[in-house]
Coordinates of C-alpha atoms in Angstrom, one line a residue:
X533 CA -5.4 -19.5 -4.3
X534 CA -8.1 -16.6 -3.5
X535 CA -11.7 -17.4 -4.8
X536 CA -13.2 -15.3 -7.5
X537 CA -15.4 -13.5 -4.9
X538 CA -12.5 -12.9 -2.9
X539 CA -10.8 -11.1 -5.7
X540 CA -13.9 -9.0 -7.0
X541 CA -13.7 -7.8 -3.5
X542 CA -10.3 -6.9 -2.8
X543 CA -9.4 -3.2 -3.4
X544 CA -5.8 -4.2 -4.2
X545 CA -6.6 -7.2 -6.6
X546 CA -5.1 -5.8 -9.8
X547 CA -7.8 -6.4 -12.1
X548 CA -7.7 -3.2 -14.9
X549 CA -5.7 -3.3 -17.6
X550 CA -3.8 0.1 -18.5
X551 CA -6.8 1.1 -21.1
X552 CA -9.1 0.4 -18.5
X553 CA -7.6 1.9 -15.9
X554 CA -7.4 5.4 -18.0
X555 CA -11.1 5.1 -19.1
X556 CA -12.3 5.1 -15.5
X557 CA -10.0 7.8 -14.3
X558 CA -10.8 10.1 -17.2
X559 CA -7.2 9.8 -18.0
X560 CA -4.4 9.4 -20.9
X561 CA -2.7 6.3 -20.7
X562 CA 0.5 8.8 -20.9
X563 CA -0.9 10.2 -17.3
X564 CA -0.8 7.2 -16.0
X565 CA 2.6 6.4 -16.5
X566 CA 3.2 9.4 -15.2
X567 CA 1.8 8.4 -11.8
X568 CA 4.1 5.4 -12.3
X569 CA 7.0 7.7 -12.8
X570 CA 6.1 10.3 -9.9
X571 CA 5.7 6.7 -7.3
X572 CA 2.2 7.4 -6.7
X573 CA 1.1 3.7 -7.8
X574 CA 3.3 1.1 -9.2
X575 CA 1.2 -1.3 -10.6
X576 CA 1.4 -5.0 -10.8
X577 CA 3.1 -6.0 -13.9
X578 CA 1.4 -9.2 -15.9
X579 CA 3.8 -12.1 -16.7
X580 CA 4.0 -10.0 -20.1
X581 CA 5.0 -6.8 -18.8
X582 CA 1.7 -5.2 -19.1
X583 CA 0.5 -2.9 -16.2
X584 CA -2.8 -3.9 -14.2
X585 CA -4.2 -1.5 -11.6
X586 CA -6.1 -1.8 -8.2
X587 CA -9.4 0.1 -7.1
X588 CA -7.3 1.5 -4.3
X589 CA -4.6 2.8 -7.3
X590 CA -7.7 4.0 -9.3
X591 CA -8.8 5.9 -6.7
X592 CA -5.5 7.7 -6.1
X593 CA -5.4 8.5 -10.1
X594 CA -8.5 9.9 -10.2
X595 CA -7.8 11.8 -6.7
X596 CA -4.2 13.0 -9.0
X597 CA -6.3 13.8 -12.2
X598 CA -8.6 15.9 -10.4
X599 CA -6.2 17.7 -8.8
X600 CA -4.3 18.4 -11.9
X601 CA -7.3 19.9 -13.3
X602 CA -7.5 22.5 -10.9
X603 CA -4.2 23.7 -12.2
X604 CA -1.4 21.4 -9.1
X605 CA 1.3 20.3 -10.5
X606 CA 1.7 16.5 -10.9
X607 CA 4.8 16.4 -8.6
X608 CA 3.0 18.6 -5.7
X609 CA -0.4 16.2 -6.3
X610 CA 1.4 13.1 -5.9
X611 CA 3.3 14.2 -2.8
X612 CA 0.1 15.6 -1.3
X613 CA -1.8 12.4 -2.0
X614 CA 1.0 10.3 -0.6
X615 CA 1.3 12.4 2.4
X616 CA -3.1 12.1 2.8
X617 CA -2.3 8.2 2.8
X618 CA 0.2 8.3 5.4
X619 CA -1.5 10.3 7.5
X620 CA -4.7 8.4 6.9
X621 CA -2.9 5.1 7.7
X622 CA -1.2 6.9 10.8
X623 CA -5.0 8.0 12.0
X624 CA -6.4 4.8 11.7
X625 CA -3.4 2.8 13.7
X626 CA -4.0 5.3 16.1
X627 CA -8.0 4.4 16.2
X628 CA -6.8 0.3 16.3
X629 CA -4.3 1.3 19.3
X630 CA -7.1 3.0 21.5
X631 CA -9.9 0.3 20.9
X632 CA -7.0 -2.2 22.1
X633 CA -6.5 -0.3 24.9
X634 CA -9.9 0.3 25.9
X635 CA -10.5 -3.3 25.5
X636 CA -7.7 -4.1 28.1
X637 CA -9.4 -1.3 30.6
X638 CA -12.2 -3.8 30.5

């Protein structure tokens, strides 16, 4: 099992409960499950069904709620944020691939 400093590190550890989660973003609890919904974040789901979020899925609510505020719809947000991750996640294999290869050059 992960230590306790492990877990207060860890940007995925789902430590915010749904009232939480909504106080930090500036959020509804409503818009939250709308995030759900849209499959922008799924969060982890306690033993008793409640929702807990991640840093990481706080950060893409508040990226959503932001943009939502400057008038995107919810769908378009989520789809633009998802696509930002995957090209983010593309970029960065990318990085991982060349510092292999310059490594091998060696």
């Amino acid at each position: 099992m992960a230590q306790p400093d492990d877990m207060l590190n860890d940007d995925d550890y789902p430590a915010y409960t749904m009232g939480r989660a909504a106080e930090i973003v500036g959020a509804s609890q409503d818009f939250l499950r709308r995030l759900d919904e849209a499959k922008l974040i799924i969060p982890f789901r306690s033993a008793g069904g409640h929702r807990r979020y991640s840093r990481y899925q706080l950060r893409l609510a508040a990226r959503a709620r932001e943009m939502v505020d400057q008038g995107t719809a919810l769908e378009a947000a989520c789809r633009i944020i998802i696509l930002e991750d995957q090209l983010e996640e593309a970029l960065q294999h990318n990085r991982d691939h060349e510092c292999r290869q310059q490594v091998g050059a060696v």
